[in-house]
Amino acid sequence: MQKRFISLWFRHLTTDWLTLRRPELKDLPFVFAAPIHNRIIITAANSLAQEQGIFNGMAAADAKAIVPDLKIIDEIPGQSFKLLKALGEWCIRYSPLIAIDMPDGLIMDISGCPHLWGGERNYLKEIVTRLRSKGYDVRGAIADTAGAAWAVARFGKVKPIIEPGAQASALLLLPPVALRLEPLILERLQKLGFYKIKDFMNIGRSVLRRRFGEGFLLRLNQALGNEDEPLQLLQPVEAYSERLPCLEAIRTAIGIEIAIKTLLEQLCKRLHGEGKGIRTAILKGYRVDGHVIQATIGTNSPSNNVNHLFKLFELKISSLEPALGIELFTLDAPKVEDVEPGQEILWSPEDCSLEDTGLAQLLDRLANKIGAANIHRYLPQEHHWPERSFKPAISLKEKPTTAWRTDRPRPSLLLNRPEPVEVTFLVPDYPPALFIYQNKIHHVKKADGPERIEREWWLEEGEHRDYYQVEDEKGQRYWLFRLGHYEGGRPKQWFIHGFFA
Amino acid sequence: MLDTRKDIISRLQKDILLWQGFTPPPSGKPKDLGLGPIEAAFPNGVFPTGNIHEMMCTTPEQAAATGGMMAGLIAILMRRGGTCIWISTSRKLFPPSLKAFNVEPDRIIFIDVAKEKDALWAMEEALKCEGLAAVVAEIKEISFAQSRRLQLAVEGSKVTGFILRNDPRKPGINTCVARWQVNPLPSKIEDGLPGIGYPCWQIDLLRVRNGNPGRWELEWIDGCFVPVEKEEEPIYHLHERKAG
């Protein structure tokens, strides 16, 4: 899936917060300052102060000289982290994957989220307006990579949303500082006359590496999307996986059974608490000789029943070869779904319906041994063409949308492919008087038909079929058809397609 | 004297049936499967559900007729909303045709396996699942030991099983409660009318455990089995009568 990131930049994070706490500061220029190297240095300035030429890193005394009524407030250490954490937790309503981007931003992985707010434009607008209405001066940008979003949020002048794959062209006109580089490298770039990213984007990577080091290339690649950027998530998603290291290498089937049971019990306990069930699970065994063996199971419906899941793994144990022994077992559940708690049944029903858990467990066992592709259930389909009159159902719970038709006779057995038969019949369209199928002559005593079934021209080309239901002298009933209209001297026109009950 | 002896014999027979697991039907709840005269051939006069039946079909025509008759039986077994499992290696059954025999084709789960061995395994697993209405498996050959495994599974779960023996090489001996053979018969039509009548079969019970084998003719008319009215009195001598 295409990854998308949003970068939020709180331009005046701490000063906005203080303005919210102390509304009387709203119309005053004020700054936060902290002692650095025996000098009082400004660490954050509000927008009014910035308008008058005060910037971060300026000595407080100089600032006071420019703006005599400047209010200087001692910085609260760790305040911006606390604020960003709170803001990030608030933003979880927009996306579950949120990382703090010190000192004044948030990065959110929004892949698959914006459509819930009606597209990326509305999504970004919603976030920014909500935060602004709370009093935080925020800028945001969306791009394929966290680095590009970061750059556009802070330095972009054209548009905040960069289309998928367009991050390289969006970065061209931005200054090198947009790449989150270290001050030393920035200074060197400045000295060499690289004022825009486009100046060095196309220079050979080996040259850049020699001049500016590995860190520079990493940042460039991260912004362009050539390299993944790991995010430290605010609320990391805990994977459904369990580990079981063994003191001694396991070599027997019984040992593997115990390991699977232990792992399943641990995992199912957690799943049970969260109301989830396993759809697929992978058991991996790390062998002494360095190989990894694995077994995969799948279920039709989410399950956190240890016994049932163990039975599924039991079928696979014979395929696990421990060789010299297995040191470590891991059990991962990559696909987990909400389990529908079954209602306790007061009276056990006499018959189990399609929704029954017993049936689902049986099908799981069958599917894990012979493959889920070999289990079918059919639903009616609105087609006259016999081969297309039914379709495989997607799930056990899928209900037929149309009724099964009974108005026309249909044979009990249908040949996979119609087989040609030799036929004697009265032209042009009488039913056959006799036909030869598999070297046996059948004299037709009774017949019914024809039932003409046209080929669906929008699906395939070809001739129609005229179906006849015939009964021979022994009472055996067949379904024959003639392909197309009768034409003299054309062989292979008659076919047998099925047997009636 | 003669009456008392008959009484004793019938009582002993009932006892034997009880020991073999054939409980007489609880009075007031007749489990009529609508098979008409055939049901009388079974012990206690009840079609044995919770057992395995064997259907012999040598030709595809017989298979089609058997499929029809069995679908009628399954429809009755499934009438309380149960599910049926159909296991086969080379399936030719046309699902939409089942609706004509009152079976909802979407309530049947088809399992296609590659080998006979897998079919037997799948059938055993399915027979262990309590509450299934019926399990059908198309199996060519089954040994005595294999059939005993299936019988053990059935005894625990009370599921009815059908083994469709398409093209069997030899009938063999197994633990199935009954061995059926269904042949198509010419359909009956009102005199002179064109077309084909209702499905009509000759049903042979070749072997019935504790029952009486026999031959019957049935028609499938409007969703139920109807015995064929005979014009003349045919006398069938059962050469193939075998001990149960």
XYZ file of C-alpha atoms in Angstrom:
745
model
C 0.000 0.000 0.000
C 1.161 3.485 -0.814
C 2.508 5.104 2.337
C 1.469 8.656 3.107
C 2.758 10.872 5.864
C 1.632 14.120 7.362
C 4.044 16.441 9.117
C 2.663 19.026 11.518
C 4.787 21.987 12.488
C 3.854 23.996 15.548
C 5.565 27.256 14.818
C 5.140 28.724 18.286
C 4.518 25.669 20.354
C 5.492 26.780 23.839
C 4.501 30.417 23.462
C 1.079 29.433 22.115
C 0.645 27.186 25.100
C 1.527 29.991 27.504
C -0.848 32.358 25.742
C -3.589 29.795 26.284
C -2.706 29.557 29.953
C -2.309 33.308 30.438
C -4.605 35.167 28.037
C -3.222 38.523 29.164
C -0.039 37.737 27.193
C -1.978 37.589 23.945
C -1.098 41.103 22.774
C 2.366 41.301 24.265
C 5.634 40.304 22.652
C 7.253 37.733 24.911
C 10.006 35.170 24.715
C 11.233 32.116 26.554
C 14.874 32.273 27.468
C 17.351 29.936 29.108
C 20.947 30.369 30.231
C 23.352 28.796 27.764
C 27.123 29.233 28.223
C 26.575 31.974 30.798
C 24.409 33.956 28.445
C 20.660 34.239 28.478
C 19.585 33.030 25.058
C 16.114 33.175 23.598
C 14.735 29.685 22.957
C 11.238 30.566 21.755
C 9.562 33.794 20.689
C 5.909 34.429 20.058
C 4.711 35.776 16.730
C 4.543 39.395 17.924
C 8.154 39.277 19.052
C 9.208 37.583 15.832
C 7.554 40.315 13.801
C 9.806 42.821 15.528
C 12.962 40.980 14.551
C 13.536 38.695 17.444
C 14.612 35.166 16.629
C 15.603 32.038 18.462
C 19.219 31.945 19.531
C 19.436 35.695 20.062
C 20.811 36.992 23.328
C 18.061 38.207 25.587
C 19.875 41.474 26.208
C 19.980 42.259 22.468
C 16.308 41.509 22.155
C 15.514 43.751 25.062
C 17.416 46.495 23.292
C 15.270 46.099 20.151
C 11.969 45.773 21.946
C 12.102 47.541 25.292
C 8.798 46.151 26.561
C 9.712 42.542 25.728
C 8.682 40.110 28.419
C 11.277 37.459 29.123
C 10.067 34.242 30.751
C 12.278 31.433 32.006
C 12.036 28.345 29.892
C 10.433 25.271 31.443
C 12.680 22.302 30.618
C 10.940 19.397 28.907
C 7.804 21.422 28.302
C 7.775 21.050 24.521
C 8.042 17.262 24.742
C 5.136 17.141 27.174
C 3.066 19.353 24.906
C 3.859 17.348 21.801
C 2.985 14.120 23.578
C -0.390 15.488 24.622
C -1.054 16.853 21.139
C 0.022 13.554 19.582
C -2.338 11.610 21.805
C -5.123 13.950 20.813
C -4.253 13.373 17.135
C -4.705 9.590 17.467
C -8.275 10.246 16.378
C -6.859 10.880 12.908
C -4.360 8.059 12.631
C -3.090 5.399 15.014
C 0.556 5.798 13.992
C 1.897 9.038 15.411
C 5.493 9.931 16.211
C 6.868 12.947 18.036
C 9.227 15.005 15.930
C 11.301 17.069 18.370
C 11.510 19.959 18.944
C 8.295 21.320 17.464
C 6.445 18.846 15.283
C 4.513 15.649 14.870
C 4.789 13.059 12.100
C 1.794 10.862 11.394
C 1.637 7.825 9.162
C -1.758 8.384 7.567
C -1.732 5.570 5.006
C -5.330 4.511 4.462
C -6.859 7.162 6.741
C -7.667 10.293 4.670
C -10.576 8.761 2.718
C -12.503 8.587 5.993
C -12.512 12.385 6.036
C -13.272 12.666 2.344
C -9.821 12.907 0.827
C -6.446 14.295 1.775
C -7.380 17.926 1.277
C -10.294 17.757 3.708
C -8.265 15.620 6.077
C -5.438 18.130 6.291
C -7.865 21.014 6.527
C -9.721 19.329 9.361
C -6.567 18.702 11.383
C -5.121 22.171 10.834
C -8.345 24.060 11.508
C -9.063 22.046 14.625
C -5.585 22.712 16.007
C -5.694 26.377 15.027
C -9.071 26.826 16.667
C -7.486 25.508 19.843
C -4.905 28.270 19.591
C -1.879 26.531 18.131
C -0.290 28.064 15.076
C 0.265 24.968 12.988
C 1.317 24.170 9.450
C 0.914 20.773 7.878
C 1.905 18.964 4.721
C 1.231 15.542 3.229
C 3.744 13.580 1.157
C 4.920 10.063 0.439
C 7.767 10.288 2.915
C 8.071 11.745 6.367
C 11.124 13.735 5.228
C 9.353 15.379 2.287
C 6.308 16.183 4.408
C 8.596 17.718 7.023
C 10.316 19.865 4.406
C 7.121 21.041 2.740
C 5.428 21.808 6.054
C 8.259 24.140 7.029
C 9.565 25.534 3.771
C 6.962 24.772 1.118
C 5.348 27.785 -0.494
C 3.287 26.258 -3.290
C 0.933 23.623 -1.927
C 0.783 21.497 1.201
C -0.213 18.205 -0.457
C 2.417 16.513 -2.590
C 0.961 13.911 -4.952
C 2.209 10.340 -4.664
C 5.633 10.027 -6.286
C 6.108 13.779 -6.730
C 8.255 14.405 -3.649
C 11.474 14.779 -5.664
C 10.125 17.637 -7.763
C 8.571 19.258 -4.704
C 11.912 19.265 -2.928
C 13.860 20.841 -5.818
C 13.237 24.454 -4.916
C 13.577 24.108 -1.159
C 16.721 25.109 0.747
C 19.035 22.375 2.043
C 17.897 23.028 5.619
C 14.612 21.381 4.646
C 16.421 18.053 4.652
C 16.898 18.046 8.445
C 20.686 18.247 8.167
C 23.212 18.980 10.863
C 24.343 22.627 11.192
C 27.913 21.741 10.220
C 26.829 20.237 6.925
C 24.439 23.120 6.279
C 27.270 25.543 6.756
C 29.458 23.624 4.354
C 26.699 23.535 1.744
C 26.222 27.260 2.152
C 29.945 27.832 1.680
C 29.969 25.762 -1.474
C 27.078 27.698 -2.926
C 24.370 25.019 -2.702
C 21.402 27.198 -1.861
C 18.698 24.911 -3.213
C 18.272 21.159 -3.097
C 18.194 21.047 -6.886
C 21.792 22.237 -6.907
C 23.071 18.949 -5.543
C 20.206 16.505 -6.186
C 21.763 15.178 -9.376
C 25.369 15.025 -8.233
C 26.776 11.512 -7.982
C 26.104 9.844 -4.657
C 29.723 8.816 -4.136
C 30.847 12.423 -4.507
C 28.258 13.621 -2.035
C 29.190 10.899 0.410
C 32.864 11.915 0.303
C 32.038 15.579 0.899
C 29.185 15.445 3.368
C 29.193 11.993 4.910
C 26.740 9.109 5.192
C 24.255 11.014 7.349
C 23.656 13.541 4.594
C 22.852 10.851 2.040
C 20.564 9.096 4.514
C 18.508 12.238 5.006
C 18.343 12.854 1.260
C 17.250 9.275 0.561
C 14.705 9.344 3.354
C 13.134 12.474 1.918
C 13.069 11.005 -1.578
C 11.654 7.712 -0.393
C 14.611 5.554 -1.374
C 15.141 4.549 2.218
C 12.661 3.751 4.975
C 12.499 5.992 7.957
C 11.602 4.240 11.182
C 9.219 6.236 13.354
C 9.171 5.990 17.101
C 5.478 5.636 17.601
C 3.674 7.234 20.475
C 1.561 4.152 21.010
C 3.411 1.314 19.346
C 1.230 -1.409 17.853
C 2.013 -4.551 19.749
C 2.280 -7.469 17.377
C 0.387 -10.643 18.185
C 3.366 -12.865 18.628
C 4.791 -15.095 21.301
C 8.271 -16.533 21.815
C 9.276 -19.694 23.562
C 12.998 -20.253 23.991
C 13.904 -23.793 24.991
C 16.588 -24.686 27.489
C 17.419 -27.760 25.517
C 16.847 -28.200 21.828
C 13.527 -29.918 21.122
C 13.718 -32.949 18.886
C 10.525 -34.923 19.450
C 6.971 -34.554 18.245
C 5.727 -34.517 21.828
C 8.104 -31.660 22.611
C 6.809 -29.690 19.640
C 3.243 -30.378 20.753
C 3.956 -29.016 24.211
C 5.634 -25.956 22.707
C 2.669 -25.254 20.425
C 0.223 -25.670 23.299
C 2.193 -23.314 25.544
C 2.465 -20.670 22.831
C -1.198 -20.964 21.902
C -2.287 -20.666 25.516
C -0.287 -17.472 25.964
C -1.484 -15.952 22.723
C -5.105 -16.991 23.115
C -5.217 -15.581 26.643
C -4.276 -12.182 25.271
C -6.605 -12.502 22.278
C -9.447 -13.560 24.527
C -8.988 -10.477 26.654
C -9.097 -8.229 23.594
C -12.023 -10.046 22.004
C -9.987 -11.072 18.988
C -9.474 -14.335 17.165
C -6.803 -15.780 14.896
C -7.425 -16.015 11.165
C -3.908 -17.035 10.240
C -1.048 -18.075 12.462
C 2.558 -18.929 11.654
C 4.643 -21.172 13.833
C 8.372 -20.857 13.345
C 11.020 -23.117 14.763
C 14.614 -21.895 14.825
C 16.802 -24.936 14.510
C 20.228 -25.510 15.966
C 21.707 -25.756 12.492
C 20.516 -22.270 11.624
C 17.538 -23.242 9.485
C 14.059 -21.965 10.204
C 11.113 -24.323 9.769
C 7.569 -23.106 9.772
C 3.950 -24.185 9.636
C 1.015 -21.985 8.760
C -2.613 -22.471 9.606
C -5.706 -20.550 8.591
C -9.236 -20.516 9.896
C -12.570 -19.739 8.297
C -13.717 -17.595 11.156
C -11.639 -15.907 13.856
C -10.948 -18.270 16.704
C -9.182 -18.062 20.043
C -9.996 -21.579 21.077
C -6.742 -23.279 22.103
C -8.013 -26.801 21.457
C -9.273 -26.012 18.003
C -6.129 -24.157 16.949
C -3.978 -26.898 18.381
C -5.843 -29.484 16.311
C -5.035 -27.457 13.211
C -1.348 -27.352 14.105
C -1.426 -31.034 14.994
C -2.027 -31.844 11.336
C 1.149 -29.969 10.460
C 3.479 -31.398 13.085
C 4.503 -34.270 10.822
C 5.810 -31.757 8.296
C 8.058 -30.052 10.849
C 11.490 -31.568 10.787
C 13.435 -30.817 13.965
C 16.721 -32.342 12.679
C 19.248 -31.648 15.453
C 16.726 -29.793 17.520
C 14.730 -26.596 17.745
C 15.995 -23.903 20.066
C 13.327 -21.263 19.794
C 9.663 -21.317 18.823
C 7.770 -18.224 17.781
C 4.088 -17.966 17.060
C 2.829 -14.990 15.060
C -0.722 -14.117 14.217
C -0.461 -11.768 11.230
C -4.201 -11.777 10.619
C -6.406 -11.208 13.610
C -10.076 -10.271 13.579
C -12.760 -9.445 16.091
C -14.386 -12.596 17.317
C -18.144 -12.671 17.498
C -18.968 -14.089 20.867
C -21.278 -17.005 20.276
C -24.373 -17.020 22.381
C -24.526 -19.831 24.862
C -27.182 -22.256 23.737
C -29.588 -23.500 26.356
C -30.738 -26.476 24.359
C -28.281 -28.045 22.002
C -29.873 -27.964 18.577
C -30.446 -31.209 16.741
C -28.897 -29.985 13.536
C -26.045 -27.629 13.003
C -26.554 -24.851 10.539
C -23.904 -23.187 8.409
C -23.065 -20.780 11.228
C -22.294 -23.540 13.694
C -18.851 -23.420 15.294
C -18.536 -27.190 15.086
C -18.908 -27.023 11.335
C -16.446 -24.114 11.079
C -13.898 -26.102 13.061
C -14.425 -29.146 10.869
C -13.895 -27.057 7.746
C -10.755 -25.536 9.258
C -9.343 -28.992 9.817
C -10.227 -30.046 6.274
C -8.912 -26.802 4.784
C -5.579 -27.139 6.531
C -5.088 -30.654 5.269
C -6.456 -30.530 1.740
C -6.410 -26.798 1.052
C -9.132 -24.189 1.329
C -9.387 -24.018 -2.468
C -10.901 -27.493 -2.497
C -13.875 -26.604 -0.338
C -16.795 -25.168 -2.251
C -20.261 -23.965 -1.619
C -22.430 -22.792 -4.462
C -24.947 -20.023 -4.869
C -27.362 -19.537 -7.741
C -26.442 -17.144 -10.476
C -28.826 -15.589 -12.958
C -27.596 -17.302 -16.083
C -29.405 -19.766 -18.307
C -26.179 -21.264 -19.603
C -25.874 -24.420 -17.461
C -22.177 -24.087 -16.677
C -22.736 -20.574 -15.407
C -25.968 -21.137 -13.505
C -24.133 -21.355 -10.196
C -21.128 -19.636 -8.701
C -18.851 -20.433 -5.776
C -19.776 -18.665 -2.553
C -17.185 -16.442 -0.969
C -17.932 -17.320 2.605
C -20.050 -19.702 4.612
C -22.368 -16.914 5.617
C -23.056 -15.573 2.166
C -26.750 -15.849 1.369
C -28.104 -16.526 -2.119
C -29.294 -13.340 -3.787
C -31.631 -15.127 -6.180
C -33.629 -18.313 -5.871
C -32.551 -21.623 -7.322
C -34.563 -22.257 -10.451
C -36.711 -25.342 -10.734
C -38.891 -24.439 -13.700
C -36.685 -26.261 -16.206
C -35.489 -29.849 -15.883
C -31.830 -30.037 -15.051
C -29.755 -33.238 -14.927
C -28.374 -34.712 -11.721
C -24.973 -35.262 -13.222
C -23.399 -32.806 -15.586
C -20.357 -33.719 -17.618
C -17.492 -31.313 -17.213
C -17.256 -31.035 -20.976
C -20.073 -32.041 -23.309
C -19.060 -35.167 -25.195
C -19.910 -35.619 -28.877
C -22.422 -38.367 -29.739
C -23.527 -39.843 -33.040
C -27.188 -39.287 -33.607
C -29.980 -40.271 -35.976
C -32.768 -37.756 -36.089
C -35.390 -36.288 -38.335
C -34.396 -33.008 -39.906
C -34.632 -30.205 -39.118
C -35.289 -30.152 -35.379
C -36.828 -33.380 -34.122
C -35.332 -35.066 -31.071
C -32.905 -37.893 -31.850
C -34.362 -41.299 -32.606
C -31.202 -43.053 -31.520
C -27.761 -42.056 -30.403
C -24.458 -43.792 -29.871
C -22.586 -42.893 -26.711
C -19.442 -44.765 -25.708
C -20.085 -47.437 -28.362
C -23.555 -48.202 -26.989
C -26.674 -47.656 -29.042
C -29.543 -46.048 -27.191
C -32.968 -46.116 -28.838
C -34.890 -43.102 -27.734
C -38.391 -43.976 -26.585
C -39.490 -40.722 -25.044
C -38.169 -37.234 -25.551
C -38.861 -33.706 -24.485
C -37.612 -30.459 -25.899
C -36.054 -28.574 -27.406
C -35.053 -25.977 -24.871
C -32.956 -23.423 -26.642
C -30.244 -21.761 -24.588
C -28.474 -18.908 -26.280
C -24.877 -18.195 -25.591
C -24.380 -14.934 -23.741
C -22.747 -12.876 -26.457
C -21.331 -10.393 -23.986
C -19.343 -13.194 -22.360
C -18.330 -15.457 -25.203
C -18.963 -16.089 -28.854
C -20.412 -19.210 -30.362
C -23.583 -21.018 -31.314
C -26.670 -21.649 -29.246
C -27.597 -25.036 -27.833
C -30.914 -26.852 -28.355
C -31.313 -29.172 -25.390
C -33.398 -32.345 -25.557
C -34.316 -34.536 -22.635
C -34.417 -38.131 -23.888
C -35.209 -41.504 -22.335
C -34.009 -44.757 -23.861
C -35.664 -48.158 -23.826
C -34.197 -49.023 -20.400
C -35.513 -45.846 -18.847
C -32.135 -44.142 -18.685
C -32.537 -40.406 -19.118
C -30.013 -38.166 -20.842
C -29.538 -34.528 -21.674
C -28.455 -34.065 -25.283
C -28.022 -30.909 -27.260
C -27.453 -29.827 -30.806
C -24.991 -27.017 -31.314
C -26.407 -24.380 -33.603
C -28.978 -24.801 -36.349
C -29.132 -27.983 -38.368
C -26.799 -27.889 -41.317
C -26.475 -30.912 -43.587
C -23.195 -32.729 -43.558
C -21.721 -30.956 -40.547
C -20.212 -33.442 -38.114
C -19.943 -33.051 -34.358
C -23.152 -31.185 -33.905
C -24.676 -33.365 -31.207
C -23.376 -33.641 -27.678
C -24.349 -35.379 -24.471
C -24.183 -33.077 -21.482
C -25.758 -34.841 -18.537
C -27.696 -37.649 -16.915
C -31.107 -37.222 -15.360
C -32.129 -38.954 -12.179
C -47.682 -73.576 21.983
C -46.888 -72.242 18.528
C -47.897 -68.716 19.557
C -45.717 -68.706 22.618
C -42.757 -69.845 20.589
C -43.340 -67.045 18.085
C -43.575 -64.583 20.939
C -40.323 -65.786 22.378
C -38.585 -65.533 19.017
C -39.812 -62.025 18.350
C -38.829 -60.942 21.850
C -35.385 -62.413 21.404
C -35.042 -60.657 18.059
C -35.914 -57.350 19.692
C -33.329 -57.977 22.383
C -30.705 -58.720 19.785
C -31.573 -55.507 17.954
C -31.240 -53.582 21.195
C -27.816 -55.053 21.850
C -26.768 -54.104 18.361
C -27.721 -50.536 18.931
C -31.076 -50.392 17.169
C -33.352 -48.722 19.644
C -37.038 -48.907 18.804
C -38.505 -45.518 17.907
C -40.065 -43.689 20.825
C -43.798 -44.063 20.584
C -45.667 -40.993 19.446
C -42.768 -39.669 17.387
C -42.698 -41.597 14.158
C -39.694 -40.701 12.107
C -41.253 -41.209 8.731
C -38.850 -40.558 5.930
C -41.529 -40.953 3.330
C -39.869 -43.964 1.786
C -43.125 -45.858 1.924
C -42.804 -49.630 1.734
C -39.008 -49.620 1.852
C -38.925 -48.518 5.453
C -40.582 -51.756 6.521
C -37.485 -53.618 5.358
C -35.343 -52.035 8.030
C -35.113 -53.244 11.625
C -38.020 -51.916 13.707
C -39.456 -50.538 10.479
C -37.402 -47.349 10.741
C -34.900 -45.992 8.254
C -31.598 -46.171 10.158
C -30.246 -42.674 10.495
C -26.939 -42.325 12.292
C -25.550 -45.138 10.177
C -23.687 -45.557 6.947
C -25.448 -46.565 3.776
C -23.697 -47.847 0.734
C -24.946 -47.019 -2.743
C -23.696 -49.136 -5.601
C -23.649 -47.397 -8.947
C -21.796 -49.073 -11.761
C -22.803 -46.758 -14.582
C -23.220 -42.991 -14.726
C -26.928 -43.546 -15.398
C -27.203 -45.458 -12.140
C -25.174 -42.759 -10.435
C -27.619 -40.135 -11.668
C -30.606 -42.156 -10.466
C -28.904 -42.824 -7.124
C -28.074 -39.141 -6.817
C -31.712 -38.267 -7.308
C -33.041 -40.762 -4.819
C -30.376 -39.877 -2.271
C -31.102 -36.180 -2.700
C -34.703 -36.972 -1.779
C -33.512 -38.736 1.371
C -31.086 -35.953 2.268
C -33.838 -33.388 1.838
C -35.773 -35.139 4.584
C -32.679 -35.383 6.787
C -31.957 -31.682 6.229
C -35.453 -30.417 6.821
C -34.562 -29.017 10.235
C -31.993 -26.702 8.702
C -28.960 -28.940 8.798
C -25.931 -28.954 6.578
C -24.649 -31.677 4.307
C -21.075 -32.389 3.295
C -20.308 -33.942 -0.064
C -16.831 -35.363 -0.553
C -15.610 -36.537 -3.925
C -12.562 -37.030 -6.055
C -14.163 -36.310 -9.418
C -17.418 -34.530 -8.922
C -20.034 -34.460 -11.651
C -23.032 -33.540 -9.521
C -24.844 -30.516 -10.898
C -25.759 -28.443 -7.813
C -28.823 -26.645 -9.279
C -30.503 -30.025 -9.929
C -30.727 -30.723 -6.196
C -33.387 -28.076 -5.763
C -35.804 -30.312 -7.674
C -35.412 -32.831 -4.828
C -36.118 -30.214 -2.135
C -32.462 -29.824 -1.170
C -31.144 -26.278 -0.883
C -27.939 -26.565 -2.920
C -26.324 -23.732 -0.962
C -26.596 -25.760 2.243
C -24.243 -28.372 0.847
C -20.512 -28.001 1.221
C -18.538 -29.733 -1.489
C -15.076 -30.987 -0.682
C -12.895 -32.044 -3.577
C -9.990 -34.255 -2.691
C -7.261 -35.666 -4.853
C -7.053 -39.205 -3.502
C -9.448 -41.834 -2.171
C -7.389 -41.944 1.010
C -8.044 -38.254 1.613
C -11.724 -38.789 0.887
C -11.896 -41.460 3.585
C -10.052 -39.214 6.037
C -12.311 -36.280 5.244
C -15.385 -38.470 5.632
C -14.240 -39.742 8.999
C -13.569 -36.197 10.198
C -16.940 -35.026 8.906
C -18.789 -37.944 10.468
C -17.315 -36.983 13.827
C -18.906 -33.543 13.597
C -22.112 -33.731 15.576
C -25.204 -32.233 14.093
C -24.468 -32.592 10.396
C -27.521 -33.777 8.518
C -25.622 -36.066 6.192
C -22.171 -36.800 4.847
C -21.839 -38.141 1.323
C -18.585 -39.478 -0.034
C -17.856 -40.844 -3.461
C -15.486 -43.695 -2.778
C -14.720 -46.519 -5.170
C -13.372 -49.146 -2.821
C -13.622 -49.447 0.932
C -12.120 -52.186 3.035
C -13.697 -53.720 6.100
C -11.286 -51.967 8.451
C -11.920 -48.596 6.820
C -15.672 -49.033 7.046
C -15.335 -49.962 10.700
C -13.517 -46.703 11.414
C -16.382 -44.810 9.810
C -18.922 -46.845 11.776
C -17.145 -45.969 15.039
C -17.217 -42.285 14.115
C -20.912 -42.471 13.314
C -21.805 -44.221 16.540
C -20.499 -41.287 18.537
C -22.078 -38.495 16.532
C -25.282 -40.036 15.075
C -24.600 -38.509 11.665
C -25.975 -40.313 8.635
C -23.371 -41.221 6.062
C -23.739 -42.260 2.454
C -20.975 -43.901 0.469
C -21.466 -43.585 -3.257
C -19.528 -46.416 -4.809
C -19.091 -45.250 -8.351
C -17.739 -47.973 -10.551
C -16.800 -50.476 -7.820
C -14.511 -53.310 -8.794
C -15.959 -55.736 -6.259
C -18.704 -55.214 -3.722
C -16.681 -56.548 -0.808
C -17.800 -56.841 2.791
C -18.107 -53.899 5.106
C -19.997 -52.641 8.102
C -22.474 -50.470 6.237
C -26.015 -50.908 7.477
C -27.505 -51.269 4.015
C -26.386 -51.716 0.450
C -28.571 -50.030 -2.122
C -28.727 -50.121 -5.857
C -30.909 -47.744 -7.814
C -31.678 -48.281 -11.482
C -33.622 -45.897 -13.640
C -36.963 -47.164 -14.943
C -38.929 -45.858 -17.923
C -41.073 -43.037 -16.680
C -44.844 -43.392 -16.689
C -46.908 -41.029 -18.789
C -50.618 -40.795 -19.294
C -51.333 -42.724 -22.461
C -50.294 -41.113 -25.653
C -48.942 -37.878 -24.278
C -45.506 -36.802 -25.469
C -42.600 -35.951 -23.201
C -40.991 -37.551 -20.192
C -42.706 -38.275 -16.893
C -41.582 -38.112 -13.300
C -38.275 -39.735 -12.324
C -38.898 -43.402 -11.734
C -36.531 -45.850 -10.120
C -36.162 -49.489 -9.262
C -34.624 -49.592 -5.818
C -32.874 -52.748 -4.680
C -31.841 -53.261 -1.116
C -29.147 -55.837 -1.670
C -28.135 -56.150 1.952
C -29.725 -54.883 5.142
C -28.289 -55.557 8.546
C -31.062 -57.249 10.586
C -33.576 -56.425 7.891
C -35.131 -57.885 4.801
C -33.601 -57.171 1.426
C -36.018 -56.545 -1.389
C -36.891 -54.676 -4.548
C -39.259 -51.761 -4.917
C -40.274 -49.310 -7.575
C -40.677 -45.688 -6.620
C -41.499 -42.477 -8.407
C -40.562 -38.959 -7.325
C -43.710 -36.906 -7.685
C -43.988 -33.341 -6.414
C -41.401 -33.695 -3.689
C -42.199 -37.133 -2.272
C -41.587 -40.790 -2.965
C -44.618 -42.612 -4.390
C -44.709 -46.360 -4.990
C -45.357 -47.221 -8.609
C -48.775 -48.727 -9.203
C -48.360 -51.965 -10.999
C -50.576 -53.068 -13.807
C -49.875 -56.791 -13.544
C -48.618 -58.729 -10.580
C -44.885 -59.148 -11.008
C -43.248 -61.831 -8.941
C -39.715 -61.027 -7.978
C -37.699 -63.868 -6.739
C -34.775 -62.618 -4.761
C -31.828 -64.623 -5.913
C -29.399 -62.189 -4.425
C -30.898 -62.407 -0.982
C -28.039 -62.478 1.449
C -27.733 -62.894 5.134
C -27.421 -59.619 7.005
